[in-house]
Amino acid sequence: FKKMKKVEFILLLVVVVTTIVVQVLGEEIEFGSFVSNNNSGSNREEVMSKESGTFHYFPFKARGHFPYLVALYAELDVKLNHPSWPGSLKQQATFGQMPFYESKSGLKVAQSGAISRYFAKVGNLQGQTDQDFVVSEMLVEESNDLYALLTKAHRSSNKAEEYNNLYNDILPKHFANLEKLATGNTFTSKVTVGEIALFSQLDLFVDIEPKCLDNFSQLSNFYKNLRKDPHFQDYLAICQSQRRYFTRPQ
């Protein structure tokens, strides 16, 4: 009898343990299915939430160059439109100027910086880490400074002198500081809006003076690498046939 009791106890214990294991495994499978389904939903929502709309700007590279490059790299469904200006669009644009973006959902965004940051937010190009985010933001601001220097030379009453000063004295100092910030031929662990901002500005400088980066190997390689990026090829090819807004007097 005692022996039977012991056997029954062992059998009961096996049944209990087996039941617990089955329940635990069942919960893990159910939870795993939930996570998988939830992630699939997130991915679908991410694809479905891709921005779609029209980006209005003049047919040349200037203020609109940067935001449209961001849209291209982020693979957003953004159509580039060169409207008749001023036309009716001037009345619709928030500040009566271009670039101007209209989404299919009805969102309207003015100012190149605001449009660029919006595209970067939607396209997840603001940086994967705090370090990437900080460096990206610094590159955006440095690019704004560089653009301001270029427009100053462009609008000067003595353009030849201002351009000479810009390329011979001012830009080399900025390029040297940028190389200090670089890690090899890049700046962050993954391309951010900051790198696209810098690339867009360097692209304007190289258009004017193709050899301006020759003494800065890291910056030159960074520019060349992004210049070859498949996202940009069709757009940059079109730009080659357009008139240049910024030109340096000979």
mmCIF file of C-alpha atoms in Angstrom:
data_model
loop_
_atom_site.group_PDB
_atom_site.id
_atom_site.type_symbol
_atom_site.label_atom_id
_atom_site.label_comp_id
_atom_site.label_asym_id
_atom_site.label_seq_id
_atom_site.Cartn_x
_atom_site.Cartn_y
_atom_site.Cartn_z
ATOM 1 C CA PHE A 1 0.000 0.000 0.000
ATOM 2 C CA LYS A 2 2.759 2.445 0.909
ATOM 3 C CA LYS A 3 4.514 1.520 -2.317
ATOM 4 C CA MET A 4 1.320 2.261 -4.316
ATOM 5 C CA LYS A 5 0.927 5.592 -2.568
ATOM 6 C CA LYS A 6 4.460 6.542 -3.581
ATOM 7 C CA VAL A 7 3.859 5.563 -7.191
ATOM 8 C CA GLU A 8 0.609 7.488 -7.299
ATOM 9 C CA PHE A 9 2.325 10.522 -5.814
ATOM 10 C CA ILE A 10 5.046 10.380 -8.467
ATOM 11 C CA LEU A 11 2.462 10.018 -11.210
ATOM 12 C CA LEU A 12 0.480 12.935 -9.802
ATOM 13 C CA LEU A 13 3.646 15.034 -9.639
ATOM 14 C CA VAL A 14 4.454 14.242 -13.273
ATOM 15 C CA VAL A 15 0.945 15.242 -14.333
ATOM 16 C CA VAL A 16 1.149 18.531 -12.432
ATOM 17 C CA VAL A 17 4.579 19.426 -13.810
ATOM 18 C CA THR A 18 3.506 18.515 -17.339
ATOM 19 C CA THR A 19 0.412 20.690 -17.033
ATOM 20 C CA ILE A 20 2.440 23.642 -15.816
ATOM 21 C CA VAL A 21 4.980 23.285 -18.641
ATOM 22 C CA VAL A 22 2.240 23.080 -21.261
ATOM 23 C CA GLN A 23 0.583 26.204 -19.875
ATOM 24 C CA VAL A 24 3.848 28.144 -19.786
ATOM 25 C CA LEU A 25 4.774 27.097 -23.307
ATOM 26 C CA GLY A 26 1.301 27.970 -24.508
ATOM 27 C CA GLU A 27 1.566 31.441 -23.019
ATOM 28 C CA GLU A 28 4.985 31.944 -24.592
ATOM 29 C CA ILE A 29 3.692 30.865 -27.992
ATOM 30 C CA GLU A 30 0.674 33.122 -27.626
ATOM 31 C CA PHE A 31 2.845 36.023 -26.501
ATOM 32 C CA GLY A 32 5.289 35.385 -29.312
ATOM 33 C CA SER A 33 2.444 35.407 -31.801
ATOM 34 C CA PHE A 34 1.202 38.674 -30.314
ATOM 35 C CA VAL A 35 4.625 40.290 -30.613
ATOM 36 C CA SER A 36 5.029 39.028 -34.148
ATOM 37 C CA ASN A 37 1.582 40.229 -35.137
ATOM 38 C CA ASN A 38 2.099 43.528 -33.372
ATOM 39 C CA ASN A 39 5.420 44.109 -35.132
ATOM 40 C CA SER A 40 3.870 43.205 -38.458
ATOM 41 C CA GLY A 41 1.172 45.755 -37.802
ATOM 42 C CA SER A 42 3.773 48.377 -36.916
ATOM 43 C CA ASN A 43 5.674 47.684 -40.102
ATOM 44 C CA ARG A 44 2.511 47.961 -42.147
ATOM 45 C CA GLU A 45 1.601 51.192 -40.413
ATOM 46 C CA GLU A 46 5.109 52.520 -41.055
ATOM 47 C CA VAL A 47 4.821 51.769 -44.756
ATOM 48 C CA MET A 48 1.287 53.170 -44.887
ATOM 49 C CA SER A 49 2.332 56.321 -43.058
ATOM 50 C CA LYS A 50 5.001 57.229 -45.601
ATOM 51 C CA GLU A 51 4.545 60.863 -46.513
ATOM 52 C CA SER A 52 2.916 61.731 -49.833
ATOM 53 C CA GLY A 53 2.554 65.158 -51.368
ATOM 54 C CA THR A 54 4.005 67.870 -53.607
ATOM 55 C CA PHE A 55 7.134 69.950 -53.062
ATOM 56 C CA HIS A 56 7.081 73.275 -54.891
ATOM 57 C CA TYR A 57 10.286 75.049 -55.838
ATOM 58 C CA PHE A 58 12.100 76.846 -58.636
ATOM 59 C CA PRO A 59 13.986 74.822 -61.281
ATOM 60 C CA PHE A 60 17.436 75.380 -59.798
ATOM 61 C CA LYS A 61 19.472 74.385 -56.746
ATOM 62 C CA ALA A 62 19.213 76.797 -53.822
ATOM 63 C CA ARG A 63 16.962 76.781 -50.734
ATOM 64 C CA GLY A 64 14.913 73.878 -51.994
ATOM 65 C CA HIS A 65 17.891 71.596 -52.636
ATOM 66 C CA PHE A 66 18.276 70.370 -49.056
ATOM 67 C CA PRO A 67 14.646 69.487 -48.199
ATOM 68 C CA TYR A 68 14.061 67.648 -51.451
ATOM 69 C CA LEU A 69 17.222 65.567 -50.952
ATOM 70 C CA VAL A 70 15.881 64.589 -47.515
ATOM 71 C CA ALA A 71 12.597 63.460 -49.070
ATOM 72 C CA LEU A 72 14.482 61.395 -51.633
ATOM 73 C CA TYR A 73 16.746 59.701 -49.112
ATOM 74 C CA ALA A 74 13.792 58.947 -46.827
ATOM 75 C CA GLU A 75 12.008 57.411 -49.831
ATOM 76 C CA LEU A 76 8.942 59.567 -49.324
ATOM 77 C CA ASP A 77 6.344 59.841 -52.053
ATOM 78 C CA VAL A 78 7.030 63.521 -52.670
ATOM 79 C CA LYS A 79 6.599 64.949 -56.153
ATOM 80 C CA LEU A 80 8.834 67.831 -57.222
ATOM 81 C CA ASN A 81 6.899 70.615 -58.920
ATOM 82 C CA HIS A 82 8.282 73.704 -60.663
ATOM 83 C CA PRO A 83 5.223 75.971 -60.731
ATOM 84 C CA SER A 84 4.671 79.150 -62.675
ATOM 85 C CA TRP A 85 5.599 81.827 -60.142
ATOM 86 C CA PRO A 86 4.010 83.771 -58.590
ATOM 87 C CA GLY A 87 0.750 82.486 -60.052
ATOM 88 C CA SER A 88 -1.906 81.225 -57.654
ATOM 89 C CA LEU A 89 0.560 79.336 -55.458
ATOM 90 C CA LYS A 90 1.960 82.533 -53.940
ATOM 91 C CA GLN A 91 -1.414 83.170 -52.327
ATOM 92 C CA GLN A 92 -1.584 79.611 -50.993
ATOM 93 C CA ALA A 93 1.953 79.483 -49.609
ATOM 94 C CA THR A 94 2.104 80.262 -45.897
ATOM 95 C CA PHE A 95 4.646 83.075 -46.257
ATOM 96 C CA GLY A 96 4.096 83.757 -49.940
ATOM 97 C CA GLN A 97 7.364 82.127 -50.964
ATOM 98 C CA MET A 98 8.968 78.831 -51.955
ATOM 99 C CA PRO A 99 9.948 76.173 -51.093
ATOM 100 C CA PHE A 100 6.479 75.133 -50.064
ATOM 101 C CA TYR A 101 5.150 71.642 -49.332
ATOM 102 C CA GLU A 102 1.587 70.331 -49.516
ATOM 103 C CA SER A 103 0.774 66.821 -48.332
ATOM 104 C CA LYS A 104 -2.139 64.797 -49.670
ATOM 105 C CA SER A 105 -3.539 64.818 -46.144
ATOM 106 C CA GLY A 106 -3.849 68.619 -46.304
ATOM 107 C CA LEU A 107 -0.755 69.536 -44.283
ATOM 108 C CA LYS A 108 1.018 72.663 -45.550
ATOM 109 C CA VAL A 109 4.619 73.420 -44.606
ATOM 110 C CA ALA A 110 6.659 76.496 -45.471
ATOM 111 C CA GLN A 111 10.323 77.383 -44.847
ATOM 112 C CA SER A 112 13.094 75.071 -46.065
ATOM 113 C CA GLY A 113 14.316 74.200 -42.563
ATOM 114 C CA ALA A 114 10.851 73.299 -41.304
ATOM 115 C CA ILE A 115 10.173 71.169 -44.382
ATOM 116 C CA SER A 116 13.520 69.395 -44.020
ATOM 117 C CA ARG A 117 12.970 68.615 -40.350
ATOM 118 C CA TYR A 118 9.454 67.381 -41.060
ATOM 119 C CA PHE A 119 10.710 65.036 -43.784
ATOM 120 C CA ALA A 120 13.488 63.864 -41.441
ATOM 121 C CA LYS A 121 10.971 63.157 -38.676
ATOM 122 C CA VAL A 122 8.658 61.200 -40.967
ATOM 123 C CA GLY A 123 11.598 59.396 -42.575
ATOM 124 C CA ASN A 124 13.357 58.582 -39.289
ATOM 125 C CA LEU A 125 16.538 60.436 -40.231
ATOM 126 C CA GLN A 126 17.118 62.354 -37.007
ATOM 127 C CA GLY A 127 19.634 59.888 -35.573
ATOM 128 C CA GLN A 128 19.443 56.493 -33.891
ATOM 129 C CA THR A 129 21.406 57.561 -30.788
ATOM 130 C CA ASP A 130 21.869 60.736 -28.764
ATOM 131 C CA GLN A 131 25.340 61.121 -30.273
ATOM 132 C CA ASP A 132 24.001 60.775 -33.810
ATOM 133 C CA PHE A 133 21.209 63.255 -33.080
ATOM 134 C CA VAL A 134 23.604 65.844 -31.644
ATOM 135 C CA VAL A 135 26.074 65.546 -34.515
ATOM 136 C CA SER A 136 23.247 65.700 -37.039
ATOM 137 C CA GLU A 137 21.879 68.885 -35.492
ATOM 138 C CA MET A 138 25.337 70.469 -35.505
ATOM 139 C CA LEU A 139 25.747 69.626 -39.179
ATOM 140 C CA VAL A 140 22.376 71.185 -39.991
ATOM 141 C CA GLU A 141 23.345 74.415 -38.251
ATOM 142 C CA GLU A 142 26.811 74.468 -39.821
ATOM 143 C CA SER A 143 25.196 73.982 -43.218
ATOM 144 C CA ASN A 144 22.906 76.932 -42.522
ATOM 145 C CA ASP A 145 25.969 79.054 -41.747
ATOM 146 C CA LEU A 146 27.648 77.925 -44.957
ATOM 147 C CA TYR A 147 24.552 78.746 -46.994
ATOM 148 C CA ALA A 148 24.441 82.213 -45.438
ATOM 149 C CA LEU A 149 28.072 82.780 -46.445
ATOM 150 C CA LEU A 150 27.296 81.706 -49.996
ATOM 151 C CA THR A 151 24.271 83.993 -50.318
ATOM 152 C CA LYS A 152 26.302 86.882 -48.902
ATOM 153 C CA ALA A 153 28.880 86.463 -51.659
ATOM 154 C CA HIS A 154 26.174 85.999 -54.269
ATOM 155 C CA ARG A 155 24.393 89.219 -53.330
ATOM 156 C CA SER A 156 27.510 91.315 -52.850
ATOM 157 C CA SER A 157 28.052 94.399 -54.963
ATOM 158 C CA ASN A 158 31.593 93.086 -55.462
ATOM 159 C CA LYS A 159 30.878 89.442 -56.169
ATOM 160 C CA ALA A 160 34.321 88.587 -57.504
ATOM 161 C CA GLU A 161 36.092 89.753 -54.357
ATOM 162 C CA GLU A 162 33.550 88.155 -52.019
ATOM 163 C CA TYR A 163 33.710 84.811 -53.819
ATOM 164 C CA ASN A 164 37.505 84.865 -53.752
ATOM 165 C CA ASN A 165 37.471 85.560 -50.034
ATOM 166 C CA LEU A 166 34.890 82.822 -49.476
ATOM 167 C CA TYR A 167 36.793 80.100 -51.337
ATOM 168 C CA ASN A 168 40.332 81.117 -50.452
ATOM 169 C CA ASP A 169 39.988 82.088 -46.783
ATOM 170 C CA ILE A 170 36.624 81.320 -45.201
ATOM 171 C CA LEU A 171 35.643 77.882 -46.509
ATOM 172 C CA PRO A 172 38.988 76.176 -45.770
ATOM 173 C CA LYS A 173 38.545 76.996 -42.070
ATOM 174 C CA HIS A 174 35.037 75.559 -42.032
ATOM 175 C CA PHE A 175 36.120 72.473 -43.952
ATOM 176 C CA ALA A 176 39.013 71.880 -41.523
ATOM 177 C CA ASN A 177 36.637 72.003 -38.554
ATOM 178 C CA LEU A 178 34.246 69.616 -40.271
ATOM 179 C CA GLU A 179 37.051 67.131 -40.811
ATOM 180 C CA LYS A 180 37.764 67.213 -37.070
ATOM 181 C CA LEU A 181 34.163 66.211 -36.463
ATOM 182 C CA ALA A 182 34.230 63.404 -39.010
ATOM 183 C CA THR A 183 34.944 59.763 -38.234
ATOM 184 C CA GLY A 184 36.686 58.478 -41.295
ATOM 185 C CA ASN A 185 34.534 59.491 -44.241
ATOM 186 C CA THR A 186 31.314 59.877 -42.284
ATOM 187 C CA PHE A 187 29.916 61.626 -39.216
ATOM 188 C CA THR A 188 27.319 59.314 -37.665
ATOM 189 C CA SER A 189 26.592 55.593 -37.472
ATOM 190 C CA LYS A 190 23.842 55.967 -40.079
ATOM 191 C CA VAL A 191 23.032 58.750 -42.535
ATOM 192 C CA THR A 192 21.004 61.487 -40.868
ATOM 193 C CA VAL A 193 19.363 64.705 -41.954
ATOM 194 C CA GLY A 194 22.548 66.474 -40.844
ATOM 195 C CA GLU A 195 24.703 64.636 -43.368
ATOM 196 C CA ILE A 196 22.182 65.377 -46.091
ATOM 197 C CA ALA A 197 22.228 69.055 -45.117
ATOM 198 C CA LEU A 198 26.007 69.127 -45.367
ATOM 199 C CA PHE A 199 26.001 67.208 -48.635
ATOM 200 C CA SER A 200 23.475 69.606 -50.149
ATOM 201 C CA GLN A 201 25.643 72.567 -49.237
ATOM 202 C CA LEU A 202 28.878 70.981 -50.432
ATOM 203 C CA ASP A 203 27.108 70.182 -53.681
ATOM 204 C CA LEU A 204 26.455 73.881 -54.226
ATOM 205 C CA PHE A 205 30.089 74.739 -53.496
ATOM 206 C CA VAL A 206 31.409 72.021 -55.821
ATOM 207 C CA ASP A 207 29.126 73.237 -58.610
ATOM 208 C CA ILE A 208 30.862 76.598 -58.389
ATOM 209 C CA GLU A 209 34.403 75.338 -57.793
ATOM 210 C CA PRO A 210 34.853 71.591 -58.501
ATOM 211 C CA LYS A 211 38.244 71.398 -56.762
ATOM 212 C CA CYS A 212 37.252 73.122 -53.512
ATOM 213 C CA LEU A 213 37.404 69.865 -51.508
ATOM 214 C CA ASP A 214 40.687 68.578 -52.919
ATOM 215 C CA ASN A 215 42.677 69.433 -49.777
ATOM 216 C CA PHE A 216 40.147 67.805 -47.465
ATOM 217 C CA SER A 217 40.191 64.078 -48.183
ATOM 218 C CA GLN A 218 37.649 62.997 -45.547
ATOM 219 C CA LEU A 219 35.146 65.644 -46.571
ATOM 220 C CA SER A 220 35.768 64.935 -50.234
ATOM 221 C CA ASN A 221 35.159 61.210 -49.779
ATOM 222 C CA PHE A 222 32.047 61.904 -47.721
ATOM 223 C CA TYR A 223 30.694 64.103 -50.517
ATOM 224 C CA LYS A 224 31.580 61.649 -53.284
ATOM 225 C CA ASN A 225 30.002 58.721 -51.436
ATOM 226 C CA LEU A 226 26.669 60.491 -51.015
ATOM 227 C CA ARG A 227 26.900 61.928 -54.510
ATOM 228 C CA LYS A 228 26.790 58.347 -55.799
ATOM 229 C CA ASP A 229 23.861 57.317 -53.614
ATOM 230 C CA PRO A 230 21.110 55.749 -55.763
ATOM 231 C CA HIS A 231 18.412 57.851 -54.067
ATOM 232 C CA PHE A 232 19.805 61.029 -55.626
ATOM 233 C CA GLN A 233 20.853 60.028 -59.139
ATOM 234 C CA ASP A 234 17.765 60.913 -61.164
ATOM 235 C CA TYR A 235 17.268 64.226 -59.398
ATOM 236 C CA LEU A 236 20.914 65.290 -59.665
ATOM 237 C CA ALA A 237 20.935 64.360 -63.342
ATOM 238 C CA ILE A 238 17.991 66.704 -63.894
ATOM 239 C CA CYS A 239 19.794 69.439 -61.969
ATOM 240 C CA GLN A 240 22.702 69.251 -64.406
ATOM 241 C CA SER A 241 20.439 70.514 -67.185
ATOM 242 C CA GLN A 242 19.022 73.390 -65.143
ATOM 243 C CA ARG A 243 20.462 76.869 -64.879
ATOM 244 C CA ARG A 244 22.651 77.585 -61.862
ATOM 245 C CA TYR A 245 21.466 80.124 -59.372
ATOM 246 C CA PHE A 246 24.885 80.579 -57.770
ATOM 247 C CA THR A 247 27.698 81.526 -60.148
ATOM 248 C CA ARG A 248 31.187 82.830 -59.467
ATOM 249 C CA PRO A 249 32.465 85.687 -61.651
ATOM 250 C CA GLN A 250 35.505 84.729 -63.701
#
